[in-house]
Amino acid sequence: MKQTQPHILVIFGASGDLTKRKLIPAVYNLHQKDLLGHPFAILGVSRTEMNDKEFREKMREFLPNDDSTSDFISHLHYQPIQTAEKSDYPKLSDRINQLKDKLGVPANIVFYLSTPPSLYHVIPEYLNSVGLNTEDDGFKRLIIEKPFGSNLETAKELNKDLLKYFKEHQLYRIDHYLGKETVQNLMVLRFSNSLWEPLWNHKYIDHIQITSAESLGVESRGGYYDDSGAMKDMLQNHLLQLVAMVAMEPPTIIDADAIRNEMLKVFQSLRPLKRESLNETLVRGQYTASHIKGEPAKGYREEKGVDPDSRTETFVAMKLHIDNWRWAGIPFYIRTGKKMPTRATEIVINFRPTPHHLFDTMDISLTKPNQLIIRIQPDEGLLLKMGLKEPGAGFNVQPVDLRFHYSDLSDAYVPTAYERLLLDCIQGDATLYARGDNVEQAWEFVQPILDEWAENPDFPLHGYPAGTWGPHESEKLIAKEVNGWRYPCKNLANDGKYCEL
Ligand code: BG6
């Protein structure tokens, strides 16, 4: 196991929701498992005036109420500064020096920017102004959350600005999907079993589906979401990362650059979607008012913070191709949406049917080609669908499931994405973080779509009632495939359009 060096974790935006809901609980769990190294300190930074004591009390909200929490809480500190004012940064640097001296912590620092993205351009510069980016006296790493730009141009600008003050090896761009245990398992499933790799190509796979469905709507994030939409919020990052994990070649070694080089090649091989025929390869939708389980459900345009005439998409489905040796001619269908009938993310590998139907008595509707379902969440696991003989006379083929559930590994602790990613960064492992060139390449693919939507007001935005699987048009997109979309349910083994409603 890698060693964790003594360090200080500086969280910008420490008075915000993400800090108390996700980051502090993640660090707490790492502390409980004794993974943080000694000594360590956490320094919360934001504009809100607070002292250490007040900050500690605020952070308790999402932590268990016991003795171990009090011990953990004693590692928390707080420094108010005007994060957008360069002149305030000496205060930060003084406070870090005091902490270093008092606790005997070296100058190993992880800066976590849990701030509005506009500050991604200034905080690195101001850290540079007080020498908090140099690694002469210890590592300095900078974690940033998506969005990494809002289009190709701003993504490039952001990378350029970050690289003025930090080197690429100091930058950790979080895509929390890569931190999910089940997403990492994809690599292990593929590359530690001799069973799959020979089949993992255009010769044996018919098509691949990736679905990331959410039952929630935009909740309290209407203001942010209305400027973003499903394409920028989910597809450009999380879904394309999943595509890359499924499609990449085996890396030469398990190392951040080797893996991210392979992922980059997938992004580079994505066939650009043609603007003139975009309507045939992409469907966008927006949820409309309806009833879910008998209760009225708001339409997107009625959500708080959303423009009542908004044309922002809350659903997007797309057919894409990867033009390389392995995937020539194989369609990938990907879709994501809010206010769907359930919350489920899964990858469905649809294998080709047998070349010859030997058992001609078999009911064609029962003899679905083999499917391997890799469930990312919830009910994490694997499901392999195959045909076996029905007991008794004749050769009737019956579909059966081979299943594995992560929950069966009852003694294995599954860390949350934030735990895994924070620890990796503290230990200097960027494998599960997005590299700048990967992010730009993913934007390169998405940009023509954004341009078409911006420049062609007639591009259809289909309504779909909240609580359904998106516009009918998304079914047409996949109509050529015998079984269409798989509609996942909460339980891995089940499928069907409305199992949760
Ligand atoms: C975030 C998006 O990146 O991912 C949210 O901004 C979305 O809109 C969330 O709800 C989904 O993450 P998860 O882990 O719940 O699938």
PDB file of C-alpha atoms in Angstrom, residues 13 47 75 84 91 161 172 179 197-198 235 254 272 278 306 316 351 379 407 409 415 447 455 470 499:
ATOM      1  CA  GLY A  13     -15.122  27.286  -0.516  1.00  0.00           C
ATOM      2  CA  ARG A  47     -15.042  34.597   2.629  1.00  0.00           C
ATOM      3  CA  HIS A  75      -7.634  18.632  13.074  1.00  0.00           C
ATOM      4  CA  ALA A  84     -10.885  36.833  -5.113  1.00  0.00           C
ATOM      5  CA  LYS A  91      -2.902  36.043   5.338  1.00  0.00           C
ATOM      6  CA  ASP A 161      -4.234  29.553 -17.110  1.00  0.00           C
ATOM      7  CA  TYR A 172      -6.012  16.910 -10.271  1.00  0.00           C
ATOM      8  CA  GLY A 179     -13.704   7.499  -8.401  1.00  0.00           C
ATOM      9  CA  GLU A 197     -10.710  -9.503 -23.987  1.00  0.00           C
ATOM     10  CA  PRO A 198     -10.879 -11.908 -26.947  1.00  0.00           C
ATOM     11  CA  LEU A 235     -22.334  13.632 -21.114  1.00  0.00           C
ATOM     12  CA  ILE A 254      -1.242   0.609 -14.329  1.00  0.00           C
ATOM     13  CA  PRO A 272     -17.238  13.664 -35.224  1.00  0.00           C
ATOM     14  CA  LEU A 278     -27.322  15.559 -36.084  1.00  0.00           C
ATOM     15  CA  VAL A 306     -34.949  28.060 -14.371  1.00  0.00           C
ATOM     16  CA  VAL A 316     -29.801  13.580 -24.130  1.00  0.00           C
ATOM     17  CA  PHE A 351     -23.003  -9.593 -27.957  1.00  0.00           C
ATOM     18  CA  ASP A 379     -27.184  -2.606  -6.641  1.00  0.00           C
ATOM     19  CA  SER A 407     -22.936  -6.470  -1.566  1.00  0.00           C
ATOM     20  CA  LEU A 409     -18.536  -9.212  -0.557  1.00  0.00           C
ATOM     21  CA  PRO A 415     -15.028   3.760  -0.173  1.00  0.00           C
ATOM     22  CA  GLN A 447     -18.484  21.342 -29.384  1.00  0.00           C
ATOM     23  CA  GLU A 455     -27.085  28.450 -34.077  1.00  0.00           C
ATOM     24  CA  GLY A 470     -37.294  10.475 -22.152  1.00  0.00           C
ATOM     25  CA  CYS A 499     -40.669  -1.097 -12.534  1.00  0.00           C
TER      26      CYS A 499
END
